[in-house]
Amino acid sequence: MANSKYEYVRHFELADNMLPNTWLVVRIDGRGFHRFSQSHDFAKPNDRRAIDLMNRCAIEVMKDVKDIVLAYGQSDEYSFIIPKTSNLYSRRSSKISSTVVSLFASNYVMHWAEYFDENKLKYAPCFDSRTVCYPNDKILRDYLSWRQADCHINNLYNTTFWALVKSGMTEKKAEDRLRGTFSKDKHEILFTEFNINYNNIDPIFRKGSTIIRQKTEVISISPRDFQEVKRIKLIPTAIHDDIIGQEFWDTHPDLLDNQ
Ligand code: DGT
Ligand code: MG
Ligand code: MG
Ligand code: MG
Ligand code: MG
């Protein structure tokens, strides 16, 4: 049907290519996960199963979409970073957003039972998605710092809030108690009232998850002589480092431009 009379409708499709030579960030976020987390009895403040499932989905997305160099996730969101030089789908925004979010959501459903065992999925989860371009390394790093700072602020609040509630305070009282408090006040409440040193809480909760393509030794058996063959492969792997400071970027110098 190369040249049918209907062909003209194509011209109603507008171009949505993202600017060339800019970082692309695809952020997906669970739709109505306040309700979803309640319906599925997520542990408070953090449900390790839910976090592990989110990380699994991000890893599967990165295995499929090779242009993604790094991903950062916390709560019900994940950001996928595509380098300036990428020409993925000719940098068409809706094509990139929809492919990433669709892969993420289908993996969420496909792998749900591996993480939640007998706790059945009660309804279809949904994620939204957007693609934003950032013109340079500094702004890209500020973007990622923004998401990790958000993780920190929410987690410190939620950890303190649920510690108060679990100790017998009503949710209303705990909210009142925390209103107007600074970070150091919450650290203090946790330490003096609950004997919790916030800095000792598992980094997966405090820092969120960063997926990088880590050089990993993979051993396979050669079909010819049945000998072990060791190879170094780049495997998307979740780590829980601070990505705001300089150290992470010095440890992984290939991630940023310098091109
Ligand atoms: P949205 O994104 O505008 O459709 O609305 P929500 O409800 O998804 O809100 P959002 O994305 O701002 O916040 C994420 C919600 O997911 C928030 O209510 C907390 C919940 N959530 C995420 N991870 C966990 C978890 O590990 N445990 C619990 N209990 N809740 C979680
Ligand atoms: Mg929201
Ligand atoms: Mg959400
Ligand atoms: Mg969210
Ligand atoms: Mg097609």
Coordinates of C-alpha atoms in Angstrom, one line a residue, residues 134-241:
Y134 CA 19.9 18.2 29.2
P135 CA 22.6 20.1 27.4
N136 CA 25.7 19.4 29.5
D137 CA 27.3 17.1 32.1
K138 CA 26.7 19.6 34.9
I139 CA 23.0 19.8 34.3
L140 CA 22.7 16.0 33.9
R141 CA 24.6 15.6 37.2
D142 CA 22.3 18.2 38.8
Y143 CA 19.3 16.2 37.5
L144 CA 20.6 13.0 39.1
S145 CA 21.5 14.8 42.3
W146 CA 17.9 16.2 42.4
R147 CA 16.5 12.7 42.3
Q148 CA 18.9 11.3 44.9
A149 CA 18.4 14.2 47.2
D150 CA 14.6 13.6 46.8
C151 CA 15.2 10.0 47.8
H152 CA 17.2 11.1 50.9
I153 CA 14.7 13.7 52.1
N154 CA 11.7 11.3 51.7
N155 CA 13.5 8.4 53.2
L156 CA 14.6 10.3 56.3
Y157 CA 11.1 11.6 56.8
N158 CA 9.4 8.3 56.2
T159 CA 11.8 6.4 58.4
T160 CA 11.2 8.8 61.3
F161 CA 7.5 9.0 60.6
W162 CA 7.0 5.2 60.7
A163 CA 9.3 4.8 63.7
L164 CA 7.0 7.2 65.6
V165 CA 3.8 5.5 64.4
K166 CA 5.1 2.0 65.1
S167 CA 6.0 3.1 68.6
G168 CA 2.3 3.9 69.2
M169 CA 1.8 7.5 68.0
T170 CA -1.1 8.2 65.7
E171 CA -0.3 9.2 62.1
K172 CA -1.7 12.6 62.8
K173 CA 0.5 13.1 65.9
A174 CA 3.6 11.9 64.1
E175 CA 2.9 14.4 61.3
D176 CA 2.5 17.2 63.8
R177 CA 5.7 16.2 65.5
L178 CA 7.7 16.3 62.3
R179 CA 6.2 19.5 60.9
G180 CA 8.9 22.1 60.5
T181 CA 11.7 19.8 61.7
F182 CA 15.1 19.9 60.0
S183 CA 17.2 17.0 58.9
K184 CA 19.3 17.0 62.1
D185 CA 16.1 16.9 64.2
K186 CA 15.0 13.7 62.5
H187 CA 18.4 12.2 63.0
E188 CA 18.2 13.1 66.6
I189 CA 14.7 11.6 67.1
L190 CA 15.8 8.4 65.5
F191 CA 19.0 8.2 67.6
T192 CA 17.7 9.2 71.0
E193 CA 14.2 7.6 70.9
F194 CA 14.7 4.6 68.7
N195 CA 18.5 3.9 68.9
I196 CA 18.7 4.1 65.2
N197 CA 21.8 5.7 63.6
Y198 CA 20.3 6.8 60.3
N199 CA 23.6 6.5 58.5
N200 CA 23.7 2.8 59.3
I201 CA 20.4 2.1 57.5
D202 CA 20.9 0.0 54.3
P203 CA 22.2 2.3 51.5
I204 CA 19.6 0.8 49.1
F205 CA 17.0 2.8 51.1
R206 CA 19.1 5.9 51.8
K207 CA 20.7 6.3 48.3
G208 CA 18.3 4.6 45.9
S209 CA 19.7 2.3 43.1
T210 CA 22.0 3.2 40.3
I211 CA 22.4 0.7 37.5
I212 CA 25.7 0.7 35.6
R213 CA 27.1 -1.6 33.0
Q214 CA 29.7 -3.3 35.2
K215 CA 32.6 -5.3 33.9
T216 CA 31.8 -8.8 35.1
E217 CA 33.6 -12.1 34.6
V218 CA 31.3 -14.6 33.0
I219 CA 32.2 -18.3 32.8
S220 CA 30.7 -20.5 30.1
I221 CA 31.5 -24.0 28.9
S222 CA 32.8 -24.2 25.4
P223 CA 30.6 -26.5 23.3
R224 CA 33.7 -27.7 21.4
D225 CA 36.0 -29.0 24.1
F226 CA 33.9 -28.5 27.2
Q227 CA 36.5 -26.3 28.7
E228 CA 35.6 -23.3 30.9
V229 CA 35.8 -20.0 29.0
K230 CA 36.2 -16.8 31.0
R231 CA 35.0 -13.6 29.4
I232 CA 34.5 -10.1 30.7
K233 CA 31.0 -8.8 29.9
L234 CA 29.3 -5.6 30.6
I235 CA 26.3 -6.6 32.9
P236 CA 23.8 -4.0 34.1
T237 CA 24.2 -4.2 37.9
A238 CA 22.5 -2.3 40.7
I239 CA 24.8 -0.4 43.1
H240 CA 23.7 2.0 46.0
D241 CA 26.4 4.7 45.9

